[in-house]
PDB file of N, CA and C in Angstrom:
ATOM      1  N   MET A 238      -9.495  -1.787  10.593  1.00  0.00           N
ATOM      2  CA  MET A 238     -10.757  -2.006   9.479  1.00  0.00           C
ATOM      3  C   MET A 238      -9.934  -1.095   8.169  1.00  0.00           C
ATOM      4  N   VAL A 239      -9.704   0.298   8.481  1.00  0.00           N
ATOM      5  CA  VAL A 239      -9.531   1.007   7.481  1.00  0.00           C
ATOM      6  C   VAL A 239      -8.080   0.423   6.828  1.00  0.00           C
ATOM      7  N   GLY A 240      -7.149   0.174   7.744  1.00  0.00           N
ATOM      8  CA  GLY A 240      -5.726  -0.407   7.049  1.00  0.00           C
ATOM      9  C   GLY A 240      -6.172  -1.412   6.103  1.00  0.00           C
ATOM     10  N   GLY A 241      -7.138  -2.304   6.224  1.00  0.00           N
ATOM     11  CA  GLY A 241      -7.310  -3.542   5.612  1.00  0.00           C
ATOM     12  C   GLY A 241      -7.992  -3.223   4.292  1.00  0.00           C
ATOM     13  N   MET A 242      -9.143  -1.829   4.439  1.00  0.00           N
ATOM     14  CA  MET A 242      -9.426  -1.383   3.220  1.00  0.00           C
ATOM     15  C   MET A 242      -8.640  -0.664   2.319  1.00  0.00           C
ATOM     16  N   GLN A 243      -7.511  -0.029   2.924  1.00  0.00           N
ATOM     17  CA  GLN A 243      -6.563   0.939   2.258  1.00  0.00           C
ATOM     18  C   GLN A 243      -5.645  -0.463   1.428  1.00  0.00           C
ATOM     19  N   SER A 244      -5.176  -1.339   2.017  1.00  0.00           N
ATOM     20  CA  SER A 244      -4.552  -2.149   1.605  1.00  0.00           C
ATOM     21  C   SER A 244      -4.970  -3.212   0.420  1.00  0.00           C
ATOM     22  N   SER A 245      -6.401  -3.442   0.532  1.00  0.00           N
ATOM     23  CA  SER A 245      -6.920  -4.559  -0.045  1.00  0.00           C
ATOM     24  C   SER A 245      -6.960  -4.338  -1.499  1.00  0.00           C
ATOM     25  N   TRP A 246      -7.140  -3.095  -2.217  1.00  0.00           N
ATOM     26  CA  TRP A 246      -6.953  -2.589  -3.640  1.00  0.00           C
ATOM     27  C   TRP A 246      -5.652  -2.919  -4.022  1.00  0.00           C
ATOM     28  N   LEU A 247      -4.483  -3.015  -3.217  1.00  0.00           N
ATOM     29  CA  LEU A 247      -3.388  -3.014  -3.488  1.00  0.00           C
ATOM     30  C   LEU A 247      -2.888  -4.570  -4.158  1.00  0.00           C
ATOM     31  N   TRP A 248      -3.557  -5.201  -3.618  1.00  0.00           N
ATOM     32  CA  TRP A 248      -3.604  -6.676  -4.120  1.00  0.00           C
ATOM     33  C   TRP A 248      -3.879  -6.699  -5.433  1.00  0.00           C
ATOM     34  N   TYR A 249      -5.034  -6.265  -5.822  1.00  0.00           N
ATOM     35  CA  TYR A 249      -5.559  -6.138  -7.186  1.00  0.00           C
ATOM     36  C   TYR A 249      -4.640  -5.457  -8.158  1.00  0.00           C
ATOM     37  N   VAL A 250      -3.988  -4.256  -7.766  1.00  0.00           N
ATOM     38  CA  VAL A 250      -3.127  -3.520  -8.342  1.00  0.00           C
ATOM     39  C   VAL A 250      -1.978  -4.366  -8.813  1.00  0.00           C
ATOM     40  N   ALA A 251      -1.331  -5.095  -7.755  1.00  0.00           N
ATOM     41  CA  ALA A 251      -0.277  -5.897  -7.929  1.00  0.00           C
ATOM     42  C   ALA A 251      -0.389  -7.060  -8.891  1.00  0.00           C
ATOM     43  N   VAL A 252      -1.618  -7.671  -8.952  1.00  0.00           N
ATOM     44  CA  VAL A 252      -1.790  -8.657  -9.966  1.00  0.00           C
ATOM     45  C   VAL A 252      -1.833  -8.160 -11.510  1.00  0.00           C
ATOM     46  N   VAL A 253      -2.645  -6.937 -11.808  1.00  0.00           N
ATOM     47  CA  VAL A 253      -2.905  -6.375 -12.862  1.00  0.00           C
ATOM     48  C   VAL A 253      -1.541  -6.061 -13.148  1.00  0.00           C
ATOM     49  N   ILE A 254      -0.718  -5.359 -12.412  1.00  0.00           N
ATOM     50  CA  ILE A 254       0.736  -4.573 -13.098  1.00  0.00           C
ATOM     51  C   ILE A 254       1.764  -6.148 -13.302  1.00  0.00           C
ATOM     52  N   GLY A 255       1.390  -7.012 -12.198  1.00  0.00           N
ATOM     53  CA  GLY A 255       2.331  -8.236 -12.312  1.00  0.00           C
ATOM     54  C   GLY A 255       2.027  -8.831 -13.831  1.00  0.00           C
ATOM     55  N   ALA A 256       0.752  -8.663 -14.316  1.00  0.00           N
ATOM     56  CA  ALA A 256       0.419  -9.404 -15.464  1.00  0.00           C
ATOM     57  C   ALA A 256       0.788  -8.800 -16.813  1.00  0.00           C
ATOM     58  N   PHE A 257       0.719  -7.123 -16.910  1.00  0.00           N
ATOM     59  CA  PHE A 257       1.032  -6.740 -17.989  1.00  0.00           C
ATOM     60  C   PHE A 257       2.539  -5.894 -17.847  1.00  0.00           C
ATOM     61  N   SER A 258       3.030  -5.590 -16.684  1.00  0.00           N
ATOM     62  CA  SER A 258       4.101  -4.932 -16.532  1.00  0.00           C
ATOM     63  C   SER A 258       5.476  -6.139 -17.041  1.00  0.00           C
ATOM     64  N   PRO A 259       6.586  -5.254 -17.569  1.00  0.00           N
ATOM     65  CA  PRO A 259       7.781  -6.038 -17.761  1.00  0.00           C
ATOM     66  C   PRO A 259       8.504  -6.019 -16.663  1.00  0.00           C
ATOM     67  N   ALA A 260       8.360  -5.155 -15.461  1.00  0.00           N
ATOM     68  CA  ALA A 260       9.254  -5.105 -14.308  1.00  0.00           C
ATOM     69  C   ALA A 260       9.192  -6.327 -13.549  1.00  0.00           C
ATOM     70  N   SER A 261      10.241  -6.582 -12.937  1.00  0.00           N
ATOM     71  CA  SER A 261      10.460  -7.823 -11.863  1.00  0.00           C
ATOM     72  C   SER A 261       9.306  -7.571 -10.915  1.00  0.00           C
ATOM     73  N   PRO A 262       8.897  -8.985 -10.472  1.00  0.00           N
ATOM     74  CA  PRO A 262       8.012  -9.063  -9.568  1.00  0.00           C
ATOM     75  C   PRO A 262       8.428  -8.280  -7.997  1.00  0.00           C
ATOM     76  N   ARG A 263       9.892  -8.553  -7.941  1.00  0.00           N
ATOM     77  CA  ARG A 263      10.368  -8.142  -6.392  1.00  0.00           C
ATOM     78  C   ARG A 263       9.999  -6.779  -6.620  1.00  0.00           C
ATOM     79  N   ARG A 264      10.431  -5.861  -7.809  1.00  0.00           N
ATOM     80  CA  ARG A 264      10.452  -4.616  -7.635  1.00  0.00           C
ATOM     81  C   ARG A 264       9.209  -3.891  -7.274  1.00  0.00           C
ATOM     82  N   ILE A 265       8.100  -4.539  -8.012  1.00  0.00           N
ATOM     83  CA  ILE A 265       6.604  -4.382  -7.948  1.00  0.00           C
ATOM     84  C   ILE A 265       6.325  -4.501  -6.484  1.00  0.00           C
ATOM     85  N   TRP A 266       6.554  -5.678  -5.799  1.00  0.00           N
ATOM     86  CA  TRP A 266       6.281  -5.665  -4.313  1.00  0.00           C
ATOM     87  C   TRP A 266       6.705  -4.872  -3.541  1.00  0.00           C
ATOM     88  N   GLY A 267       8.040  -4.553  -3.953  1.00  0.00           N
ATOM     89  CA  GLY A 267       8.733  -3.273  -3.072  1.00  0.00           C
ATOM     90  C   GLY A 267       8.121  -2.264  -2.961  1.00  0.00           C
ATOM     91  N   VAL A 268       7.782  -1.765  -4.484  1.00  0.00           N
ATOM     92  CA  VAL A 268       6.690  -0.425  -4.451  1.00  0.00           C
ATOM     93  C   VAL A 268       5.739  -0.563  -3.609  1.00  0.00           C
ATOM     94  N   LEU A 269       5.040  -1.716  -3.932  1.00  0.00           N
ATOM     95  CA  LEU A 269       3.862  -1.625  -3.194  1.00  0.00           C
ATOM     96  C   LEU A 269       3.965  -1.737  -1.657  1.00  0.00           C
ATOM     97  N   LEU A 270       4.968  -2.197  -1.113  1.00  0.00           N
ATOM     98  CA  LEU A 270       5.264  -2.332   0.443  1.00  0.00           C
ATOM     99  C   LEU A 270       5.353  -0.912   0.662  1.00  0.00           C
ATOM    100  N   ILE A 271       6.236  -0.185   0.012  1.00  0.00           N
ATOM    101  CA  ILE A 271       6.401   1.218   0.516  1.00  0.00           C
ATOM    102  C   ILE A 271       5.137   1.776   0.668  1.00  0.00           C
ATOM    103  N   LEU A 272       4.256   1.501  -0.386  1.00  0.00           N
ATOM    104  CA  LEU A 272       2.905   2.361  -0.574  1.00  0.00           C
ATOM    105  C   LEU A 272       2.123   1.772   0.629  1.00  0.00           C
ATOM    106  N   ILE A 273       1.995   0.567   0.932  1.00  0.00           N
ATOM    107  CA  ILE A 273       1.339   0.458   2.578  1.00  0.00           C
ATOM    108  C   ILE A 273       1.795   0.674   3.651  1.00  0.00           C
ATOM    109  N   LEU A 274       3.463   1.119   3.806  1.00  0.00           N
ATOM    110  CA  LEU A 274       3.982   1.578   4.929  1.00  0.00           C
ATOM    111  C   LEU A 274       3.511   3.190   4.985  1.00  0.00           C
ATOM    112  N   ALA A 275       3.614   3.669   3.655  1.00  0.00           N
ATOM    113  CA  ALA A 275       3.420   4.914   4.077  1.00  0.00           C
ATOM    114  C   ALA A 275       2.128   5.452   4.157  1.00  0.00           C
ATOM    115  N   MET A 276       0.946   4.488   3.560  1.00  0.00           N
ATOM    116  CA  MET A 276      -0.510   4.648   4.078  1.00  0.00           C
ATOM    117  C   MET A 276      -0.673   4.663   5.443  1.00  0.00           C
ATOM    118  N   LEU A 277      -0.090   3.553   6.070  1.00  0.00           N
ATOM    119  CA  LEU A 277      -0.114   3.214   7.588  1.00  0.00           C
ATOM    120  C   LEU A 277       0.588   4.093   8.638  1.00  0.00           C
ATOM    121  N   ALA A 278       1.698   4.678   7.862  1.00  0.00           N
ATOM    122  CA  ALA A 278       2.221   5.875   8.663  1.00  0.00           C
ATOM    123  C   ALA A 278       1.270   7.315   8.560  1.00  0.00           C
ATOM    124  N   ALA A 279       0.873   7.530   7.390  1.00  0.00           N
ATOM    125  CA  ALA A 279       0.012   8.686   7.303  1.00  0.00           C
ATOM    126  C   ALA A 279      -1.198   8.434   8.306  1.00  0.00           C
ATOM    127  N   THR A 280      -1.798   7.455   8.346  1.00  0.00           N
ATOM    128  CA  THR A 280      -3.025   6.834   9.289  1.00  0.00           C
ATOM    129  C   THR A 280      -2.491   7.088  10.458  1.00  0.00           C
ATOM    130  N   ALA A 281      -1.388   6.455  11.098  1.00  0.00           N
ATOM    131  CA  ALA A 281      -0.810   6.770  12.506  1.00  0.00           C
ATOM    132  C   ALA A 281      -0.722   8.137  12.673  1.00  0.00           C
ATOM    133  N   ALA A 282      -0.233   9.132  11.846  1.00  0.00           N
ATOM    134  CA  ALA A 282       0.147  10.725  12.218  1.00  0.00           C
ATOM    135  C   ALA A 282      -1.524  11.183  12.155  1.00  0.00           C
ATOM    136  N   LEU A 283      -2.221  10.969  11.263  1.00  0.00           N
ATOM    137  CA  LEU A 283      -3.530  11.271  11.619  1.00  0.00           C
ATOM    138  C   LEU A 283      -4.319  11.218  12.819  1.00  0.00           C
ATOM    139  N   ILE A 284      -4.095   9.771  13.186  1.00  0.00           N
ATOM    140  CA  ILE A 284      -4.654   9.469  14.333  1.00  0.00           C
ATOM    141  C   ILE A 284      -4.197  10.319  15.653  1.00  0.00           C
ATOM    142  N   LEU A 285      -2.833  10.388  15.785  1.00  0.00           N
ATOM    143  CA  LEU A 285      -2.007  10.926  16.589  1.00  0.00           C
ATOM    144  C   LEU A 285      -2.260  12.658  16.457  1.00  0.00           C
ATOM    145  N   LEU A 286      -2.634  13.191  15.281  1.00  0.00           N
ATOM    146  CA  LEU A 286      -2.894  14.664  15.426  1.00  0.00           C
ATOM    147  C   LEU A 286      -4.354  14.830  15.938  1.00  0.00           C
ATOM    148  N   LYS A 287      -5.151  14.080  15.712  1.00  0.00           N
ATOM    149  CA  LYS A 287      -6.506  14.273  16.061  1.00  0.00           C
ATOM    150  C   LYS A 287      -6.684  13.902  17.572  1.00  0.00           C
ATOM    151  N   GLY A 288      -5.669  13.226  18.049  1.00  0.00           N
ATOM    152  CA  GLY A 288      -5.896  12.927  19.878  1.00  0.00           C
ATOM    153  C   GLY A 288      -5.800  14.053  20.377  1.00  0.00           C
ATOM    154  N   ARG A 289      -4.734  15.142  19.833  1.00  0.00           N
ATOM    155  CA  ARG A 289      -4.536  16.169  20.632  1.00  0.00           C
ATOM    156  C   ARG A 289      -5.559  17.211  20.850  1.00  0.00           C
TER     157      ARG A 289
END
């Protein structure tokens, strides 16, 4: 659930950036994908650290 909440705002960001940015859509989605993966990795790390 937390992962869904974290990534749901990225869809809105992608739409706004895509509408107003001169950057290519592939680059925008690549950066957003990296952000999603970083958030998921941070969430997994926090879960593992809290489990200790």
